[in-house]
Short mmCIF file of C-alpha atoms in Angstrom, two decimals:
data_model
loop_
_atom_site.label_atom_id
_atom_site.label_comp_id
_atom_site.label_asym_id
_atom_site.label_seq_id
_atom_site.Cartn_x
_atom_site.Cartn_y
_atom_site.Cartn_z
CA ARG A 1041 -10.60 6.08 -15.21
CA LYS A 1042 -8.74 4.33 -12.40
CA GLU A 1043 -7.48 6.80 -9.66
CA VAL A 1044 -3.89 5.47 -9.92
CA GLU A 1045 -2.46 4.06 -13.30
CA GLN A 1046 0.74 1.84 -14.08
CA ASP A 1047 1.95 0.17 -16.79
CA PRO A 1048 2.00 -3.62 -15.16
CA GLY A 1049 4.83 -4.69 -17.38
CA PRO A 1050 6.86 -6.74 -16.96
CA PHE A 1051 10.03 -4.68 -17.91
CA ASN A 1052 12.89 -7.21 -18.78
CA VAL A 1053 16.00 -5.32 -18.61
CA PRO A 1054 19.65 -6.35 -18.43
CA GLU A 1055 21.80 -5.40 -15.51
CA GLY A 1056 23.33 -1.93 -15.75
CA ALA A 1057 20.16 -0.79 -17.81
CA THR A 1058 18.51 2.31 -17.15
CA VAL A 1059 14.87 1.82 -16.84
CA ALA A 1060 11.90 4.35 -16.26
CA PHE A 1061 8.36 3.89 -14.84
CA ASN A 1062 5.39 6.47 -15.18
CA CYS A 1063 2.25 6.66 -12.96
CA THR A 1064 -0.77 8.78 -13.71
CA TYR A 1065 -3.23 9.96 -10.91
CA SER A 1066 -6.77 11.43 -11.36
CA ASN A 1067 -7.13 13.76 -8.60
CA SER A 1068 -5.37 16.91 -9.43
CA ALA A 1069 -5.68 18.05 -5.80
CA SER A 1070 -3.46 15.12 -4.42
CA GLN A 1071 -1.07 16.19 -1.86
CA SER A 1072 1.69 13.12 -1.33
CA PHE A 1073 3.17 10.83 -3.51
CA PHE A 1074 5.38 7.96 -3.19
CA TRP A 1075 7.01 4.94 -4.94
CA TYR A 1076 7.03 1.55 -2.81
CA ARG A 1077 8.88 -1.56 -3.65
CA GLN A 1078 7.15 -4.86 -3.29
CA ASP A 1079 9.24 -8.50 -3.29
CA CYS A 1080 7.14 -11.54 -4.02
CA ARG A 1081 4.96 -12.48 -1.03
CA LYS A 1082 6.18 -9.64 1.05
CA GLU A 1083 4.68 -6.46 2.16
CA PRO A 1084 5.41 -2.99 0.58
CA LYS A 1085 8.35 -0.83 1.92
CA LEU A 1086 8.79 2.57 1.04
CA LEU A 1087 11.33 3.21 -1.73
CA MET A 1088 11.05 7.17 -1.77
CA SER A 1089 8.92 9.92 -1.31
CA VAL A 1090 8.40 12.10 -4.52
CA TYR A 1091 8.65 15.82 -3.86
CA SER A 1092 7.50 18.63 -6.47
CA SER A 1093 11.12 19.50 -7.07
CA GLY A 1094 12.13 16.06 -8.12
CA ASN A 1095 14.43 13.76 -5.67
CA GLU A 1096 17.22 11.57 -5.77
CA ASP A 1097 18.31 8.48 -3.89
CA GLY A 1098 21.40 6.74 -5.07
CA ARG A 1099 20.52 5.27 -8.27
CA PHE A 1100 16.67 6.07 -7.85
CA THR A 1101 15.45 9.65 -9.13
CA ALA A 1102 11.68 10.41 -9.01
CA GLN A 1103 10.07 13.10 -10.48
CA LEU A 1104 6.44 14.61 -10.17
CA ASN A 1105 4.66 16.80 -12.87
CA ARG A 1106 1.62 17.97 -11.37
CA ALA A 1107 0.48 19.89 -14.82
CA SER A 1108 -0.02 16.47 -16.43
CA GLN A 1109 -0.64 14.65 -13.13
CA TYR A 1110 2.06 12.24 -13.22
CA ILE A 1111 4.93 10.66 -11.57
CA SER A 1112 8.05 9.07 -12.45
CA LEU A 1113 10.50 6.76 -11.30
CA LEU A 1114 14.14 6.36 -13.04
CA ILE A 1115 16.27 3.46 -11.98
CA ARG A 1116 20.22 3.84 -13.39
CA ASP A 1117 22.51 0.93 -13.41
CA SER A 1118 19.91 -1.70 -12.72
CA LYS A 1119 21.04 -4.51 -10.28
CA LEU A 1120 19.50 -8.08 -10.13
CA SER A 1121 18.23 -7.21 -6.47
CA ASP A 1122 16.21 -4.24 -8.02
CA SER A 1123 14.12 -7.08 -9.26
CA ALA A 1124 10.61 -6.60 -7.79
CA THR A 1125 7.23 -5.12 -8.19
CA TYR A 1126 7.21 -1.04 -8.06
CA LEU A 1127 4.08 0.34 -6.52
CA CYS A 1128 2.94 3.96 -7.27
CA VAL A 1129 0.77 5.50 -4.42
CA VAL A 1130 -0.91 8.66 -4.05
CA ASN A 1131 -2.46 10.13 -0.78
CA PRO A 1132 -5.12 13.03 -1.66
CA GLY A 1133 -4.39 14.49 1.73
CA ALA A 1134 -5.83 17.92 2.15
CA SER A 1135 -8.58 17.28 -0.33
CA GLY A 1136 -10.67 15.51 2.11
CA THR A 1137 -9.83 11.74 1.76
CA TYR A 1138 -6.52 10.87 3.79
CA LYS A 1139 -5.84 7.45 2.50
CA TYR A 1140 -3.36 5.82 0.21
CA ILE A 1141 -4.34 4.90 -3.24
CA PHE A 1142 -2.15 2.21 -4.94
CA GLY A 1143 -1.37 1.58 -8.56
CA THR A 1144 -1.38 -1.96 -9.62
CA GLY A 1145 2.21 -1.92 -9.47
CA THR A 1146 4.93 -2.28 -12.53
CA ARG A 1147 6.95 -5.79 -12.35
CA LEU A 1148 10.51 -5.43 -12.85
CA LYS A 1149 12.93 -8.08 -13.94
CA VAL A 1150 16.74 -7.57 -13.84
CA LEU A 1151 18.52 -10.08 -16.22
CA ALA A 1152 22.14 -11.24 -15.75
CA ASP B 1055 11.80 -1.97 18.13
CA GLY B 1056 8.91 0.18 17.00
CA GLY B 1057 6.68 -1.28 14.09
CA ILE B 1058 3.56 -2.92 13.04
CA THR B 1059 2.95 -6.47 13.93
CA GLN B 1060 -0.06 -8.60 12.06
CA SER B 1061 -0.89 -11.85 13.46
CA PRO B 1062 -1.47 -14.67 12.53
CA LYS B 1063 0.81 -14.95 9.30
CA TYR B 1064 -1.09 -17.68 8.01
CA LEU B 1065 -5.13 -18.22 8.80
CA PHE B 1066 -7.10 -20.93 7.21
CA ARG B 1067 -10.96 -20.59 7.57
CA LYS B 1068 -13.90 -23.07 6.98
CA GLU B 1069 -16.49 -21.18 4.96
CA GLY B 1070 -19.19 -19.70 6.64
CA GLN B 1071 -16.98 -18.83 9.81
CA ASN B 1072 -15.91 -15.13 10.96
CA VAL B 1073 -12.19 -14.72 11.83
CA THR B 1074 -10.55 -11.61 13.15
CA LEU B 1075 -6.97 -10.54 11.92
CA SER B 1076 -4.95 -8.83 14.17
CA CYS B 1077 -3.02 -5.50 13.82
CA GLU B 1078 -1.04 -3.54 16.32
CA GLN B 1079 1.38 -0.90 16.32
CA ASN B 1080 3.44 0.93 18.61
CA LEU B 1081 4.88 3.81 16.31
CA ASN B 1082 2.32 6.14 18.05
CA HIS B 1083 0.61 6.79 14.80
CA ASP B 1084 -2.70 8.21 14.32
CA ALA B 1085 -4.10 6.46 11.32
CA MET B 1086 -4.32 2.80 10.34
CA TYR B 1087 -5.41 1.10 7.45
CA TRP B 1088 -6.38 -2.54 5.77
CA TYR B 1089 -5.56 -3.29 2.36
CA ARG B 1090 -6.44 -6.82 0.58
CA GLN B 1091 -4.13 -7.90 -2.28
CA ASP B 1092 -5.10 -10.65 -5.07
CA PRO B 1093 -2.51 -12.26 -6.51
CA GLY B 1094 -1.14 -10.33 -9.57
CA GLN B 1095 -3.14 -7.34 -8.19
CA GLY B 1096 -2.48 -4.11 -6.41
CA LEU B 1097 -3.74 -3.11 -3.06
CA ARG B 1098 -7.26 -2.30 -2.26
CA LEU B 1099 -8.43 -0.57 0.55
CA ILE B 1100 -11.14 -2.18 3.09
CA TYR B 1101 -11.40 0.36 5.89
CA TYR B 1102 -9.16 3.41 7.49
CA SER B 1103 -8.98 5.10 10.75
CA GLN B 1104 -7.58 8.30 11.19
CA ILE B 1105 -8.31 8.67 14.84
CA VAL B 1106 -9.45 6.26 17.97
CA ASN B 1107 -13.28 5.55 17.72
CA ASP B 1108 -13.57 6.78 13.92
CA PHE B 1109 -13.21 4.58 10.97
CA GLN B 1110 -14.41 4.85 7.23
CA LYS B 1111 -15.40 2.39 4.52
CA GLY B 1112 -12.81 1.74 1.42
CA ASP B 1113 -13.38 0.57 -1.84
CA ILE B 1114 -14.12 -2.72 -0.75
CA ALA B 1115 -15.84 -2.82 2.87
CA GLU B 1116 -18.59 -5.21 2.27
CA GLY B 1117 -18.15 -8.31 4.24
CA TYR B 1118 -15.67 -7.00 6.64
CA SER B 1119 -15.88 -5.01 10.05
CA VAL B 1120 -13.34 -3.30 11.95
CA SER B 1121 -13.11 -1.50 15.42
CA ARG B 1122 -10.65 1.43 16.59
CA GLU B 1123 -11.06 1.09 20.48
CA LYS B 1124 -7.42 2.02 21.00
CA LYS B 1125 -4.82 3.86 19.02
CA GLU B 1126 -2.43 0.97 18.83
CA SER B 1127 -4.85 -1.48 17.51
CA PHE B 1128 -6.98 -1.73 14.46
CA PRO B 1129 -8.16 -5.36 13.94
CA LEU B 1130 -10.35 -6.81 11.04
CA THR B 1131 -13.03 -8.85 10.80
CA VAL B 1132 -13.69 -10.92 7.85
CA THR B 1133 -17.44 -12.23 8.17
CA SER B 1134 -19.47 -14.78 6.21
CA ALA B 1135 -20.83 -12.38 4.05
CA GLN B 1136 -17.42 -11.93 2.57
CA LYS B 1137 -17.70 -14.07 -0.68
CA ASN B 1138 -14.33 -14.65 -1.65
CA PRO B 1139 -11.95 -13.82 1.29
CA THR B 1140 -9.06 -15.85 0.28
CA ALA B 1141 -6.46 -13.13 -0.23
CA PHE B 1142 -3.18 -11.30 1.40
CA TYR B 1143 -4.14 -8.82 3.77
CA LEU B 1144 -1.98 -6.02 4.97
CA CYS B 1145 -2.42 -3.42 7.54
CA ALA B 1146 -0.75 -0.13 7.63
CA SER B 1147 -0.05 3.13 9.74
CA SER B 1148 0.94 6.61 9.24
CA ILE B 1149 1.35 9.92 11.06
CA ARG B 1150 -1.45 11.88 9.98
CA ARG B 1151 -1.00 15.57 8.99
CA ASP B 1152 -3.59 18.11 7.79
CA PHE B 1153 -1.68 18.66 4.62
CA GLY B 1154 -1.38 15.15 3.84
CA ASN B 1155 -0.06 12.07 5.33
CA THR B 1156 3.57 11.00 5.73
CA GLU B 1157 4.65 7.45 4.21
CA ALA B 1158 2.57 4.42 5.19
CA PHE B 1159 4.34 1.60 7.17
CA PHE B 1160 3.16 -1.82 6.51
CA GLY B 1161 2.79 -4.91 8.65
CA GLN B 1162 3.97 -8.22 7.18
CA GLY B 1163 0.63 -9.35 6.31
CA THR B 1164 -1.75 -12.13 6.82
CA ARG B 1165 -2.62 -14.68 4.25
CA LEU B 1166 -6.03 -15.89 4.60
CA THR B 1167 -7.16 -19.03 2.90
CA VAL B 1168 -11.04 -20.25 3.06
CA VAL B 1169 -10.98 -24.19 3.12
#
């Protein structure tokens, strides 16, 4: 089983739609969770950290479910500019391995 | 401006040659990382370092070497032992905390092509 798993997509959605991505992780002791956005041939950039209580940033909402070991990203009112690959990232942290483990990414295409 | 600088942006290497990719950060971050990304793939960890003069192998360290002699620098050498080195290489850094790291910041990457 991969340490971090995501559906690769692509998710093709019309402008204005709501789309949700899930990501599962295998290490139950993981401490830190993030969503990154990566545009074609560019470096990943932080979209948002994911907190235990869930958090929202404008049209983006992230949730963490420790019991089921998954995190989610919800994008409301999709824009053309949201088209990118969304990477789920886990850092095991205090469990002894301070490194970032990336999922393979979920491709999103927002269509006009 | 603070940030991470990778150089060169594009690099061409002949088979059998070693090459070194540069990564410098002025964010005063303790931890630094090297990842490799192949087309349509996620990021795979090559090496990482939490403090100066210490580093650990990641998932795909074979054929690569690193050093961490200064806090701000973490160069990666791709040796001739690396069988398929053509890829997009990304360097990252973060603040290290005992309860887990803060977010990682990435350089713009180096595209290495073996010719």
